[in-house]
JSON list of C-alpha atoms in Angstrom, two decimals:
[
{"chain": "D", "resi": 1, "resn": "MET", "atom": "CA", "xyz": [0.00, 0.00, 0.00]},
{"chain": "D", "resi": 2, "resn": "SER", "atom": "CA", "xyz": [2.98, 2.32, 0.25]},
{"chain": "D", "resi": 3, "resn": "GLU", "atom": "CA", "xyz": [3.33, 2.68, -3.53]},
{"chain": "D", "resi": 4, "resn": "HIS", "atom": "CA", "xyz": [-0.07, 4.36, -4.13]},
{"chain": "D", "resi": 5, "resn": "SER", "atom": "CA", "xyz": [0.01, 3.33, -7.78]},
{"chain": "D", "resi": 6, "resn": "SER", "atom": "CA", "xyz": [-2.69, 3.33, -10.44]},
{"chain": "D", "resi": 7, "resn": "ASP", "atom": "CA", "xyz": [-2.82, -0.47, -10.55]},
{"chain": "D", "resi": 8, "resn": "MET", "atom": "CA", "xyz": [-6.47, -0.52, -9.46]},
{"chain": "D", "resi": 9, "resn": "SER", "atom": "CA", "xyz": [-9.40, -2.64, -10.58]},
{"chain": "D", "resi": 10, "resn": "SER", "atom": "CA", "xyz": [-11.10, -1.37, -13.73]},
{"chain": "D", "resi": 11, "resn": "ALA", "atom": "CA", "xyz": [-14.24, -3.15, -12.52]},
{"chain": "D", "resi": 12, "resn": "LEU", "atom": "CA", "xyz": [-14.29, -0.97, -9.38]},
{"chain": "D", "resi": 13, "resn": "TYR", "atom": "CA", "xyz": [-13.18, 2.24, -11.08]},
{"chain": "D", "resi": 14, "resn": "PRO", "atom": "CA", "xyz": [-13.99, 2.12, -14.81]},
{"chain": "D", "resi": 15, "resn": "GLU", "atom": "CA", "xyz": [-13.90, 5.94, -15.01]},
{"chain": "D", "resi": 16, "resn": "LEU", "atom": "CA", "xyz": [-10.22, 6.00, -14.07]},
{"chain": "D", "resi": 17, "resn": "THR", "atom": "CA", "xyz": [-8.92, 3.89, -16.95]},
{"chain": "D", "resi": 18, "resn": "VAL", "atom": "CA", "xyz": [-8.61, 6.91, -19.27]},
{"chain": "D", "resi": 19, "resn": "PRO", "atom": "CA", "xyz": [-5.54, 9.21, -19.41]},
{"chain": "D", "resi": 20, "resn": "CYS", "atom": "CA", "xyz": [-5.21, 11.55, -16.39]},
{"chain": "D", "resi": 21, "resn": "GLY", "atom": "CA", "xyz": [-7.45, 9.23, -14.39]},
{"chain": "D", "resi": 22, "resn": "LEU", "atom": "CA", "xyz": [-9.30, 10.73, -11.45]},
{"chain": "D", "resi": 23, "resn": "GLY", "atom": "CA", "xyz": [-8.80, 14.39, -12.33]},
{"chain": "D", "resi": 24, "resn": "ALA", "atom": "CA", "xyz": [-10.10, 13.86, -15.86]},
{"chain": "D", "resi": 25, "resn": "ALA", "atom": "CA", "xyz": [-13.06, 11.84, -14.59]},
{"chain": "D", "resi": 26, "resn": "LEU", "atom": "CA", "xyz": [-14.05, 14.64, -12.20]},
{"chain": "D", "resi": 27, "resn": "ALA", "atom": "CA", "xyz": [-13.70, 17.20, -15.00]},
{"chain": "D", "resi": 28, "resn": "ARG", "atom": "CA", "xyz": [-16.08, 15.18, -17.18]},
{"chain": "D", "resi": 29, "resn": "GLU", "atom": "CA", "xyz": [-18.62, 15.00, -14.35]},
{"chain": "D", "resi": 30, "resn": "ALA", "atom": "CA", "xyz": [-18.36, 18.75, -13.85]},
{"chain": "D", "resi": 31, "resn": "ALA", "atom": "CA", "xyz": [-18.79, 19.41, -17.57]},
{"chain": "D", "resi": 32, "resn": "ARG", "atom": "CA", "xyz": [-21.95, 17.27, -17.67]},
{"chain": "D", "resi": 33, "resn": "HIS", "atom": "CA", "xyz": [-23.54, 19.75, -15.24]},
{"chain": "D", "resi": 34, "resn": "GLY", "atom": "CA", "xyz": [-22.09, 22.87, -16.82]},
{"chain": "D", "resi": 35, "resn": "TRP", "atom": "CA", "xyz": [-19.60, 23.42, -14.02]},
{"chain": "D", "resi": 36, "resn": "GLY", "atom": "CA", "xyz": [-16.17, 24.76, -14.83]},
{"chain": "D", "resi": 37, "resn": "GLY", "atom": "CA", "xyz": [-13.06, 25.00, -12.70]},
{"chain": "D", "resi": 38, "resn": "GLU", "atom": "CA", "xyz": [-9.32, 24.70, -12.71]},
{"chain": "D", "resi": 39, "resn": "PRO", "atom": "CA", "xyz": [-7.82, 21.33, -13.67]},
{"chain": "D", "resi": 40, "resn": "ALA", "atom": "CA", "xyz": [-6.72, 18.89, -11.00]},
{"chain": "D", "resi": 41, "resn": "GLU", "atom": "CA", "xyz": [-3.27, 19.00, -9.50]},
{"chain": "D", "resi": 42, "resn": "PRO", "atom": "CA", "xyz": [-1.25, 15.92, -8.52]},
{"chain": "D", "resi": 43, "resn": "VAL", "atom": "CA", "xyz": [-1.03, 14.66, -4.95]},
{"chain": "D", "resi": 44, "resn": "GLU", "atom": "CA", "xyz": [2.53, 13.99, -3.87]},
{"chain": "D", "resi": 45, "resn": "GLY", "atom": "CA", "xyz": [3.25, 10.27, -3.58]},
{"chain": "D", "resi": 46, "resn": "PHE", "atom": "CA", "xyz": [0.20, 9.17, -5.59]},
{"chain": "D", "resi": 47, "resn": "ASP", "atom": "CA", "xyz": [-0.34, 8.29, -9.22]},
{"chain": "D", "resi": 48, "resn": "PRO", "atom": "CA", "xyz": [-2.65, 10.88, -10.88]},
{"chain": "D", "resi": 49, "resn": "ALA", "atom": "CA", "xyz": [-4.94, 8.04, -11.88]},
{"chain": "D", "resi": 50, "resn": "VAL", "atom": "CA", "xyz": [-6.04, 7.53, -8.26]},
{"chain": "D", "resi": 51, "resn": "ALA", "atom": "CA", "xyz": [-5.61, 10.91, -6.57]},
{"chain": "D", "resi": 52, "resn": "ALA", "atom": "CA", "xyz": [-6.29, 14.54, -7.41]},
{"chain": "D", "resi": 53, "resn": "CYS", "atom": "CA", "xyz": [-6.35, 17.80, -5.49]},
{"chain": "D", "resi": 54, "resn": "TYR", "atom": "CA", "xyz": [-7.55, 21.36, -5.95]},
{"chain": "D", "resi": 55, "resn": "HIS", "atom": "CA", "xyz": [-6.73, 24.61, -4.16]},
{"chain": "D", "resi": 56, "resn": "ARG", "atom": "CA", "xyz": [-8.90, 27.59, -3.29]},
{"chain": "D", "resi": 57, "resn": "GLY", "atom": "CA", "xyz": [-6.56, 30.46, -2.68]},
{"chain": "D", "resi": 58, "resn": "GLU", "atom": "CA", "xyz": [-3.60, 29.68, -0.46]},
{"chain": "D", "resi": 59, "resn": "ALA", "atom": "CA", "xyz": [-5.45, 28.27, 2.54]},
{"chain": "D", "resi": 60, "resn": "ALA", "atom": "CA", "xyz": [-7.91, 25.61, 1.38]},
{"chain": "D", "resi": 61, "resn": "ARG", "atom": "CA", "xyz": [-7.38, 22.22, -0.28]},
{"chain": "D", "resi": 62, "resn": "PHE", "atom": "CA", "xyz": [-9.81, 19.64, -1.69]},
{"chain": "D", "resi": 63, "resn": "ALA", "atom": "CA", "xyz": [-8.27, 16.21, -2.28]},
{"chain": "D", "resi": 64, "resn": "VAL", "atom": "CA", "xyz": [-9.91, 13.04, -3.62]},
{"chain": "D", "resi": 65, "resn": "TYR", "atom": "CA", "xyz": [-8.46, 9.52, -3.46]},
{"chain": "D", "resi": 66, "resn": "ALA", "atom": "CA", "xyz": [-9.54, 6.25, -5.09]},
{"chain": "D", "resi": 67, "resn": "THR", "atom": "CA", "xyz": [-7.02, 3.98, -3.35]},
{"chain": "D", "resi": 68, "resn": "ASN", "atom": "CA", "xyz": [-9.29, 1.31, -1.89]},
{"chain": "D", "resi": 69, "resn": "ALA", "atom": "CA", "xyz": [-8.52, -1.84, -3.87]},
{"chain": "D", "resi": 70, "resn": "ASP", "atom": "CA", "xyz": [-11.17, -3.91, -2.07]},
{"chain": "D", "resi": 71, "resn": "GLU", "atom": "CA", "xyz": [-14.27, -1.72, -2.46]},
{"chain": "D", "resi": 72, "resn": "ARG", "atom": "CA", "xyz": [-15.25, 1.16, -4.71]},
{"chain": "D", "resi": 73, "resn": "GLU", "atom": "CA", "xyz": [-14.60, 4.27, -2.64]},
{"chain": "D", "resi": 74, "resn": "PHE", "atom": "CA", "xyz": [-13.84, 7.89, -3.39]},
{"chain": "D", "resi": 75, "resn": "ARG", "atom": "CA", "xyz": [-12.36, 9.41, -0.25]},
{"chain": "D", "resi": 76, "resn": "ILE", "atom": "CA", "xyz": [-12.71, 13.19, 0.18]},
{"chain": "D", "resi": 77, "resn": "GLU", "atom": "CA", "xyz": [-10.42, 15.36, 2.30]},
{"chain": "D", "resi": 78, "resn": "ILE", "atom": "CA", "xyz": [-11.15, 19.08, 2.55]},
{"chain": "D", "resi": 79, "resn": "SER", "atom": "CA", "xyz": [-8.76, 21.00, 4.78]},
{"chain": "D", "resi": 80, "resn": "ARG", "atom": "CA", "xyz": [-6.65, 24.06, 5.34]},
{"chain": "D", "resi": 81, "resn": "SER", "atom": "CA", "xyz": [-3.13, 24.15, 3.94]},
{"chain": "D", "resi": 82, "resn": "SER", "atom": "CA", "xyz": [-1.71, 25.25, 7.28]},
{"chain": "D", "resi": 83, "resn": "GLY", "atom": "CA", "xyz": [-2.46, 24.27, 10.85]},
{"chain": "D", "resi": 84, "resn": "TRP", "atom": "CA", "xyz": [-4.27, 21.14, 11.98]},
{"chain": "D", "resi": 85, "resn": "PRO", "atom": "CA", "xyz": [-6.08, 19.88, 8.90]},
{"chain": "D", "resi": 86, "resn": "TRP", "atom": "CA", "xyz": [-9.47, 18.91, 10.31]},
{"chain": "D", "resi": 87, "resn": "GLY", "atom": "CA", "xyz": [-12.15, 20.17, 7.97]},
{"chain": "D", "resi": 88, "resn": "ALA", "atom": "CA", "xyz": [-14.62, 17.98, 6.08]},
{"chain": "D", "resi": 89, "resn": "PHE", "atom": "CA", "xyz": [-14.03, 14.35, 5.20]},
{"chain": "D", "resi": 90, "resn": "GLY", "atom": "CA", "xyz": [-16.21, 11.83, 3.44]},
{"chain": "D", "resi": 91, "resn": "SER", "atom": "CA", "xyz": [-16.47, 8.56, 1.58]},
{"chain": "D", "resi": 92, "resn": "THR", "atom": "CA", "xyz": [-18.78, 7.64, -1.29]},
{"chain": "D", "resi": 93, "resn": "ASP", "atom": "CA", "xyz": [-18.94, 5.32, -4.28]},
{"chain": "D", "resi": 94, "resn": "ASP", "atom": "CA", "xyz": [-20.64, 8.03, -6.38]},
{"chain": "D", "resi": 95, "resn": "LEU", "atom": "CA", "xyz": [-18.23, 10.14, -8.43]},
{"chain": "D", "resi": 96, "resn": "ALA", "atom": "CA", "xyz": [-21.03, 12.53, -9.42]},
{"chain": "D", "resi": 97, "resn": "LEU", "atom": "CA", "xyz": [-21.59, 13.28, -5.75]},
{"chain": "D", "resi": 98, "resn": "VAL", "atom": "CA", "xyz": [-17.89, 14.07, -5.34]},
{"chain": "D", "resi": 99, "resn": "ALA", "atom": "CA", "xyz": [-18.14, 16.47, -8.29]},
{"chain": "D", "resi": 100, "resn": "ALA", "atom": "CA", "xyz": [-21.15, 18.21, -6.73]},
{"chain": "D", "resi": 101, "resn": "ILE", "atom": "CA", "xyz": [-19.37, 18.73, -3.42]},
{"chain": "D", "resi": 102, "resn": "LEU", "atom": "CA", "xyz": [-16.28, 19.96, -5.24]},
{"chain": "D", "resi": 103, "resn": "HIS", "atom": "CA", "xyz": [-18.39, 22.46, -7.19]},
{"chain": "D", "resi": 104, "resn": "ALA", "atom": "CA", "xyz": [-19.96, 23.84, -4.00]},
{"chain": "D", "resi": 105, "resn": "TRP", "atom": "CA", "xyz": [-16.54, 24.13, -2.38]},
{"chain": "D", "resi": 106, "resn": "ARG", "atom": "CA", "xyz": [-15.13, 25.94, -5.40]},
{"chain": "D", "resi": 107, "resn": "ASP", "atom": "CA", "xyz": [-18.04, 28.37, -5.15]},
{"chain": "D", "resi": 108, "resn": "GLY", "atom": "CA", "xyz": [-16.88, 29.30, -1.65]},
{"chain": "D", "resi": 109, "resn": "ALA", "atom": "CA", "xyz": [-18.84, 27.01, 0.68]},
{"chain": "D", "resi": 110, "resn": "SER", "atom": "CA", "xyz": [-17.17, 26.56, 4.07]},
{"chain": "D", "resi": 111, "resn": "THR", "atom": "CA", "xyz": [-16.43, 23.14, 5.51]},
{"chain": "D", "resi": 112, "resn": "ALA", "atom": "CA", "xyz": [-19.22, 23.68, 8.05]},
{"chain": "D", "resi": 113, "resn": "GLN", "atom": "CA", "xyz": [-21.69, 24.48, 5.27]},
{"chain": "D", "resi": 114, "resn": "LEU", "atom": "CA", "xyz": [-20.61, 21.41, 3.34]},
{"chain": "D", "resi": 115, "resn": "ARG", "atom": "CA", "xyz": [-21.09, 19.15, 6.36]},
{"chain": "D", "resi": 116, "resn": "ARG", "atom": "CA", "xyz": [-24.59, 20.55, 6.87]},
{"chain": "D", "resi": 117, "resn": "GLU", "atom": "CA", "xyz": [-25.50, 20.03, 3.21]},
{"chain": "D", "resi": 118, "resn": "TRP", "atom": "CA", "xyz": [-24.04, 16.52, 2.76]},
{"chain": "D", "resi": 119, "resn": "SER", "atom": "CA", "xyz": [-24.46, 14.09, 5.65]},
{"chain": "D", "resi": 120, "resn": "LEU", "atom": "CA", "xyz": [-21.66, 11.86, 4.32]},
{"chain": "D", "resi": 121, "resn": "LEU", "atom": "CA", "xyz": [-19.14, 14.52, 5.37]},
{"chain": "D", "resi": 122, "resn": "ALA", "atom": "CA", "xyz": [-17.73, 14.55, 8.90]},
{"chain": "D", "resi": 123, "resn": "ALA", "atom": "CA", "xyz": [-15.25, 16.60, 10.91]},
{"chain": "D", "resi": 124, "resn": "THR", "atom": "CA", "xyz": [-12.58, 13.85, 11.02]},
{"chain": "D", "resi": 125, "resn": "PRO", "atom": "CA", "xyz": [-11.56, 11.16, 8.52]},
{"chain": "D", "resi": 126, "resn": "LEU", "atom": "CA", "xyz": [-12.38, 8.28, 10.87]},
{"chain": "D", "resi": 127, "resn": "ASP", "atom": "CA", "xyz": [-15.81, 9.70, 11.69]},
{"chain": "D", "resi": 128, "resn": "ALA", "atom": "CA", "xyz": [-16.38, 9.72, 7.93]},
{"chain": "D", "resi": 129, "resn": "ALA", "atom": "CA", "xyz": [-15.40, 6.07, 7.44]},
{"chain": "D", "resi": 130, "resn": "PRO", "atom": "CA", "xyz": [-18.36, 3.87, 6.43]},
{"chain": "D", "resi": 131, "resn": "PRO", "atom": "CA", "xyz": [-19.63, 1.45, 9.12]},
{"chain": "D", "resi": 132, "resn": "GLY", "atom": "CA", "xyz": [-17.43, -1.61, 9.28]},
{"chain": "D", "resi": 133, "resn": "ARG", "atom": "CA", "xyz": [-14.47, 0.18, 7.67]},
{"chain": "D", "resi": 134, "resn": "VAL", "atom": "CA", "xyz": [-13.02, 2.33, 10.46]},
{"chain": "D", "resi": 135, "resn": "VAL", "atom": "CA", "xyz": [-10.09, -0.03, 11.08]},
{"chain": "D", "resi": 136, "resn": "SER", "atom": "CA", "xyz": [-9.28, -0.55, 7.40]},
{"chain": "D", "resi": 137, "resn": "THR", "atom": "CA", "xyz": [-9.54, 3.21, 6.79]},
{"chain": "D", "resi": 138, "resn": "ALA", "atom": "CA", "xyz": [-7.17, 3.91, 9.69]},
{"chain": "D", "resi": 139, "resn": "TRP", "atom": "CA", "xyz": [-4.64, 1.45, 8.29]},
{"chain": "D", "resi": 140, "resn": "ARG", "atom": "CA", "xyz": [-4.91, 2.92, 4.79]},
{"chain": "D", "resi": 141, "resn": "LEU", "atom": "CA", "xyz": [-4.36, 6.46, 6.07]},
{"chain": "D", "resi": 142, "resn": "THR", "atom": "CA", "xyz": [-1.46, 5.27, 8.22]},
{"chain": "D", "resi": 143, "resn": "LEU", "atom": "CA", "xyz": [0.30, 3.52, 5.36]},
{"chain": "D", "resi": 144, "resn": "GLU", "atom": "CA", "xyz": [-0.38, 6.36, 2.96]},
{"chain": "D", "resi": 145, "resn": "ARG", "atom": "CA", "xyz": [1.26, 8.73, 5.49]},
{"chain": "D", "resi": 146, "resn": "SER", "atom": "CA", "xyz": [-1.83, 10.92, 5.53]},
{"chain": "D", "resi": 147, "resn": "ARG", "atom": "CA", "xyz": [-1.51, 14.19, 7.43]},
{"chain": "D", "resi": 148, "resn": "THR", "atom": "CA", "xyz": [-5.06, 13.68, 8.75]},
{"chain": "D", "resi": 149, "resn": "ILE", "atom": "CA", "xyz": [-4.27, 10.87, 11.20]},
{"chain": "D", "resi": 150, "resn": "ARG", "atom": "CA", "xyz": [-1.74, 10.00, 13.91]},
{"chain": "D", "resi": 151, "resn": "LEU", "atom": "CA", "xyz": [1.40, 8.68, 12.24]},
{"chain": "D", "resi": 152, "resn": "GLY", "atom": "CA", "xyz": [4.01, 6.40, 13.75]},
{"chain": "D", "resi": 153, "resn": "ASP", "atom": "CA", "xyz": [7.24, 5.04, 12.33]},
{"chain": "D", "resi": 154, "resn": "ALA", "atom": "CA", "xyz": [6.64, 4.22, 8.67]},
{"chain": "D", "resi": 155, "resn": "GLU", "atom": "CA", "xyz": [8.77, 1.07, 8.55]},
{"chain": "D", "resi": 156, "resn": "LEU", "atom": "CA", "xyz": [7.18, -0.30, 11.70]},
{"chain": "D", "resi": 157, "resn": "ALA", "atom": "CA", "xyz": [3.68, 0.44, 10.41]},
{"chain": "D", "resi": 158, "resn": "GLU", "atom": "CA", "xyz": [4.45, -1.46, 7.19]},
{"chain": "D", "resi": 159, "resn": "ALA", "atom": "CA", "xyz": [5.83, -4.40, 9.17]},
{"chain": "D", "resi": 160, "resn": "LEU", "atom": "CA", "xyz": [2.80, -4.57, 11.45]},
{"chain": "D", "resi": 161, "resn": "TYR", "atom": "CA", "xyz": [0.40, -4.42, 8.51]},
{"chain": "D", "resi": 162, "resn": "ALA", "atom": "CA", "xyz": [2.34, -7.18, 6.78]},
{"chain": "D", "resi": 163, "resn": "GLN", "atom": "CA", "xyz": [1.12, -9.52, 9.54]},
{"chain": "D", "resi": 164, "resn": "PRO", "atom": "CA", "xyz": [-2.48, -10.39, 8.48]},
{"chain": "D", "resi": 165, "resn": "ALA", "atom": "CA", "xyz": [-3.48, -11.27, 12.06]},
{"chain": "D", "resi": 166, "resn": "LEU", "atom": "CA", "xyz": [-2.72, -7.69, 13.16]},
{"chain": "D", "resi": 167, "resn": "ARG", "atom": "CA", "xyz": [-4.78, -5.91, 10.52]},
{"chain": "D", "resi": 168, "resn": "VAL", "atom": "CA", "xyz": [-8.01, -6.41, 12.47]},
{"chain": "D", "resi": 169, "resn": "PHE", "atom": "CA", "xyz": [-6.77, -4.17, 15.30]},
{"chain": "D", "resi": 170, "resn": "PHE", "atom": "CA", "xyz": [-6.94, -0.37, 15.35]},
{"chain": "D", "resi": 171, "resn": "PRO", "atom": "CA", "xyz": [-3.52, 1.22, 14.72]},
{"chain": "D", "resi": 172, "resn": "TRP", "atom": "CA", "xyz": [-2.69, 3.80, 17.39]},
{"chain": "D", "resi": 173, "resn": "PRO", "atom": "CA", "xyz": [0.80, 5.33, 17.34]},
{"chain": "D", "resi": 174, "resn": "SER", "atom": "CA", "xyz": [1.49, 7.75, 20.19]},
{"chain": "D", "resi": 175, "resn": "HIS", "atom": "CA", "xyz": [4.65, 9.24, 21.73]},
{"chain": "D", "resi": 176, "resn": "GLY", "atom": "CA", "xyz": [6.85, 7.01, 19.58]},
{"chain": "D", "resi": 177, "resn": "GLN", "atom": "CA", "xyz": [5.08, 3.82, 20.64]},
{"chain": "D", "resi": 178, "resn": "PHE", "atom": "CA", "xyz": [2.76, 1.82, 18.40]},
{"chain": "D", "resi": 179, "resn": "SER", "atom": "CA", "xyz": [-0.29, 0.15, 19.93]},
{"chain": "D", "resi": 180, "resn": "LEU", "atom": "CA", "xyz": [-2.88, -2.07, 18.27]},
{"chain": "D", "resi": 181, "resn": "LEU", "atom": "CA", "xyz": [-6.19, -1.50, 20.03]},
{"chain": "D", "resi": 182, "resn": "SER", "atom": "CA", "xyz": [-9.38, -3.52, 20.33]},
{"chain": "D", "resi": 183, "resn": "SER", "atom": "CA", "xyz": [-11.63, -0.45, 20.09]},
{"chain": "D", "resi": 184, "resn": "THR", "atom": "CA", "xyz": [-11.54, 2.51, 17.72]},
{"chain": "D", "resi": 185, "resn": "ALA", "atom": "CA", "xyz": [-12.58, 5.25, 20.16]},
{"chain": "D", "resi": 186, "resn": "ASP", "atom": "CA", "xyz": [-12.30, 6.24, 23.80]},
{"chain": "D", "resi": 187, "resn": "PRO", "atom": "CA", "xyz": [-12.49, 4.30, 26.06]},
{"chain": "D", "resi": 188, "resn": "PHE", "atom": "CA", "xyz": [-9.73, 2.41, 24.29]},
{"chain": "D", "resi": 189, "resn": "HIS", "atom": "CA", "xyz": [-8.81, -1.19, 25.10]},
{"chain": "D", "resi": 190, "resn": "ALA", "atom": "CA", "xyz": [-5.37, -2.73, 24.64]},
{"chain": "D", "resi": 191, "resn": "GLU", "atom": "CA", "xyz": [-5.03, -6.52, 24.64]},
{"chain": "D", "resi": 192, "resn": "VAL", "atom": "CA", "xyz": [-2.24, -6.92, 22.10]},
{"chain": "D", "resi": 193, "resn": "PRO", "atom": "CA", "xyz": [1.44, -6.23, 22.93]},
{"chain": "D", "resi": 194, "resn": "ARG", "atom": "CA", "xyz": [2.65, -2.78, 21.97]},
{"chain": "D", "resi": 195, "resn": "VAL", "atom": "CA", "xyz": [5.93, -1.81, 20.31]},
{"chain": "D", "resi": 196, "resn": "VAL", "atom": "CA", "xyz": [8.15, 0.67, 22.16]},
{"chain": "D", "resi": 197, "resn": "PRO", "atom": "CA", "xyz": [11.13, 2.56, 20.65]},
{"chain": "D", "resi": 198, "resn": "ARG", "atom": "CA", "xyz": [14.69, 2.36, 21.99]},
{"chain": "D", "resi": 199, "resn": "ILE", "atom": "CA", "xyz": [17.32, 5.07, 21.74]},
{"chain": "D", "resi": 200, "resn": "ASP", "atom": "CA", "xyz": [19.41, 2.88, 19.42]},
{"chain": "D", "resi": 201, "resn": "GLY", "atom": "CA", "xyz": [16.66, 2.81, 16.77]},
{"chain": "D", "resi": 202, "resn": "LEU", "atom": "CA", "xyz": [15.51, -0.72, 17.57]},
{"chain": "D", "resi": 203, "resn": "TRP", "atom": "CA", "xyz": [12.27, -1.78, 19.26]},
{"chain": "D", "resi": 204, "resn": "ASN", "atom": "CA", "xyz": [10.97, -3.53, 22.36]},
{"chain": "D", "resi": 205, "resn": "VAL", "atom": "CA", "xyz": [7.72, -5.46, 22.53]},
{"chain": "D", "resi": 206, "resn": "VAL", "atom": "CA", "xyz": [5.76, -5.11, 25.76]},
{"chain": "D", "resi": 207, "resn": "ALA", "atom": "CA", "xyz": [2.69, -7.09, 26.80]},
{"chain": "D", "resi": 208, "resn": "PRO", "atom": "CA", "xyz": [0.04, -4.95, 28.53]},
{"chain": "D", "resi": 209, "resn": "ARG", "atom": "CA", "xyz": [-0.88, -5.59, 32.14]},
{"chain": "D", "resi": 210, "resn": "SER", "atom": "CA", "xyz": [-4.12, -7.36, 32.91]},
{"chain": "D", "resi": 211, "resn": "PRO", "atom": "CA", "xyz": [-6.01, -8.17, 36.11]},
{"chain": "D", "resi": 212, "resn": "GLN", "atom": "CA", "xyz": [-4.07, -11.46, 36.18]},
{"chain": "D", "resi": 213, "resn": "THR", "atom": "CA", "xyz": [-0.57, -10.41, 35.01]},
{"chain": "D", "resi": 214, "resn": "PRO", "atom": "CA", "xyz": [1.71, -7.35, 35.25]},
{"chain": "D", "resi": 215, "resn": "GLU", "atom": "CA", "xyz": [3.13, -5.56, 32.22]},
{"chain": "D", "resi": 216, "resn": "ARG", "atom": "CA", "xyz": [6.10, -7.55, 30.92]},
{"chain": "D", "resi": 217, "resn": "LEU", "atom": "CA", "xyz": [8.83, -7.31, 28.31]},
{"chain": "D", "resi": 218, "resn": "LEU", "atom": "CA", "xyz": [8.50, -9.94, 25.56]},
{"chain": "D", "resi": 219, "resn": "GLY", "atom": "CA", "xyz": [11.45, -8.96, 23.39]},
{"chain": "D", "resi": 220, "resn": "SER", "atom": "CA", "xyz": [14.17, -6.34, 23.21]},
{"chain": "D", "resi": 221, "resn": "GLY", "atom": "CA", "xyz": [16.39, -4.82, 20.50]},
{"chain": "D", "resi": 222, "resn": "LEU", "atom": "CA", "xyz": [14.22, -5.96, 17.60]},
{"chain": "D", "resi": 223, "resn": "SER", "atom": "CA", "xyz": [13.94, -4.81, 14.00]},
{"chain": "D", "resi": 224, "resn": "PRO", "atom": "CA", "xyz": [10.50, -3.66, 12.84]},
{"chain": "D", "resi": 225, "resn": "ARG", "atom": "CA", "xyz": [9.89, -7.01, 11.13]},
{"chain": "D", "resi": 226, "resn": "GLU", "atom": "CA", "xyz": [10.99, -8.97, 14.21]},
{"chain": "D", "resi": 227, "resn": "ALA", "atom": "CA", "xyz": [8.86, -6.82, 16.49]},
{"chain": "D", "resi": 228, "resn": "ALA", "atom": "CA", "xyz": [5.78, -7.25, 14.30]},
{"chain": "D", "resi": 229, "resn": "ALA", "atom": "CA", "xyz": [6.24, -11.02, 14.19]},
{"chain": "D", "resi": 230, "resn": "LEU", "atom": "CA", "xyz": [6.55, -11.16, 17.99]},
{"chain": "D", "resi": 231, "resn": "VAL", "atom": "CA", "xyz": [3.40, -9.09, 18.45]},
{"chain": "D", "resi": 232, "resn": "ALA", "atom": "CA", "xyz": [1.50, -11.39, 16.09]},
{"chain": "D", "resi": 233, "resn": "ALA", "atom": "CA", "xyz": [2.76, -14.46, 17.96]},
{"chain": "D", "resi": 234, "resn": "ASN", "atom": "CA", "xyz": [1.43, -13.08, 21.25]},
{"chain": "D", "resi": 235, "resn": "ILE", "atom": "CA", "xyz": [-2.13, -12.10, 20.41]},
{"chain": "D", "resi": 236, "resn": "PRO", "atom": "CA", "xyz": [-4.21, -13.29, 23.38]},
{"chain": "D", "resi": 237, "resn": "THR", "atom": "CA", "xyz": [-6.74, -16.00, 22.69]},
{"chain": "D", "resi": 238, "resn": "GLY", "atom": "CA", "xyz": [-10.07, -14.43, 21.79]},
{"chain": "D", "resi": 239, "resn": "ALA", "atom": "CA", "xyz": [-8.67, -10.94, 21.19]},
{"chain": "D", "resi": 240, "resn": "GLY", "atom": "CA", "xyz": [-9.98, -8.90, 18.26]},
{"chain": "D", "resi": 241, "resn": "PRO", "atom": "CA", "xyz": [-11.17, -7.88, 15.86]},
{"chain": "D", "resi": 242, "resn": "ALA", "atom": "CA", "xyz": [-11.47, -4.30, 17.09]},
{"chain": "D", "resi": 243, "resn": "ILE", "atom": "CA", "xyz": [-14.96, -3.03, 17.76]},
{"chain": "D", "resi": 244, "resn": "GLU", "atom": "CA", "xyz": [-16.04, 0.29, 16.28]},
{"chain": "D", "resi": 245, "resn": "GLY", "atom": "CA", "xyz": [-16.52, 2.84, 19.05]},
{"chain": "D", "resi": 246, "resn": "GLY", "atom": "CA", "xyz": [-15.44, 2.77, 22.67]},
{"chain": "D", "resi": 247, "resn": "TRP", "atom": "CA", "xyz": [-14.85, -0.37, 24.71]},
{"chain": "D", "resi": 248, "resn": "PRO", "atom": "CA", "xyz": [-17.94, -1.31, 26.76]},
{"chain": "D", "resi": 249, "resn": "ALA", "atom": "CA", "xyz": [-17.85, -0.05, 30.33]},
{"chain": "D", "resi": 250, "resn": "GLY", "atom": "CA", "xyz": [-16.84, -2.64, 32.90]},
{"chain": "D", "resi": 251, "resn": "ASP", "atom": "CA", "xyz": [-14.88, -4.76, 30.42]},
{"chain": "D", "resi": 252, "resn": "GLY", "atom": "CA", "xyz": [-11.37, -3.81, 31.47]},
{"chain": "D", "resi": 253, "resn": "THR", "atom": "CA", "xyz": [-10.63, -0.51, 29.77]},
{"chain": "D", "resi": 254, "resn": "THR", "atom": "CA", "xyz": [-7.06, 0.68, 29.56]}
]
């Protein structure tokens, strides 16, 4: 997922098989409704076939991504160019709907106005994820190095995702550590060992405390790949997949 290439399914995204991909497809949708606008600009790190962005002055940015290889999804990110980028985020399988939102934004609509007009838009990217796809969306944003989500060490994130058993947990990097949680919102719940950085650039793997056992070190001085493998080998029986929302009260929150 780190390549962000245009090697996507033509069955999922038939509109993107033409030259210039997503930007050209949005331009055609706009033209069908008589809407004009500046052409799309590239998004750094992404093939133009699957990502496009637009700017309104120097402060506002509208980006669209079609990087979900499993389901048809156009992901919208509307944000400021400076400061914390929360703005309006959404997900839809309807490219015409994306074009309509883009047209309103180009006409000067604020992110608050857009969220009121289109219920698919939310104030954060994870709030905008469709039901059942919060965890997969968080992983995709993490691996794409999106500026709209907490980011941990890139090599470690790739190594953790490379372990299929770990993909069902919610990625939560914080203060250099990388946790895999069993809930996607507060109250969070940690059952799986977390990965902790060392000053020498290597990693430790630490099992969380429980009512029965104290916190304990499982491995020390590990590479990202070694740390990920050790985490996967120590998933508690019955743990995961992560639930969407906070962990139920009284069930051992951490």
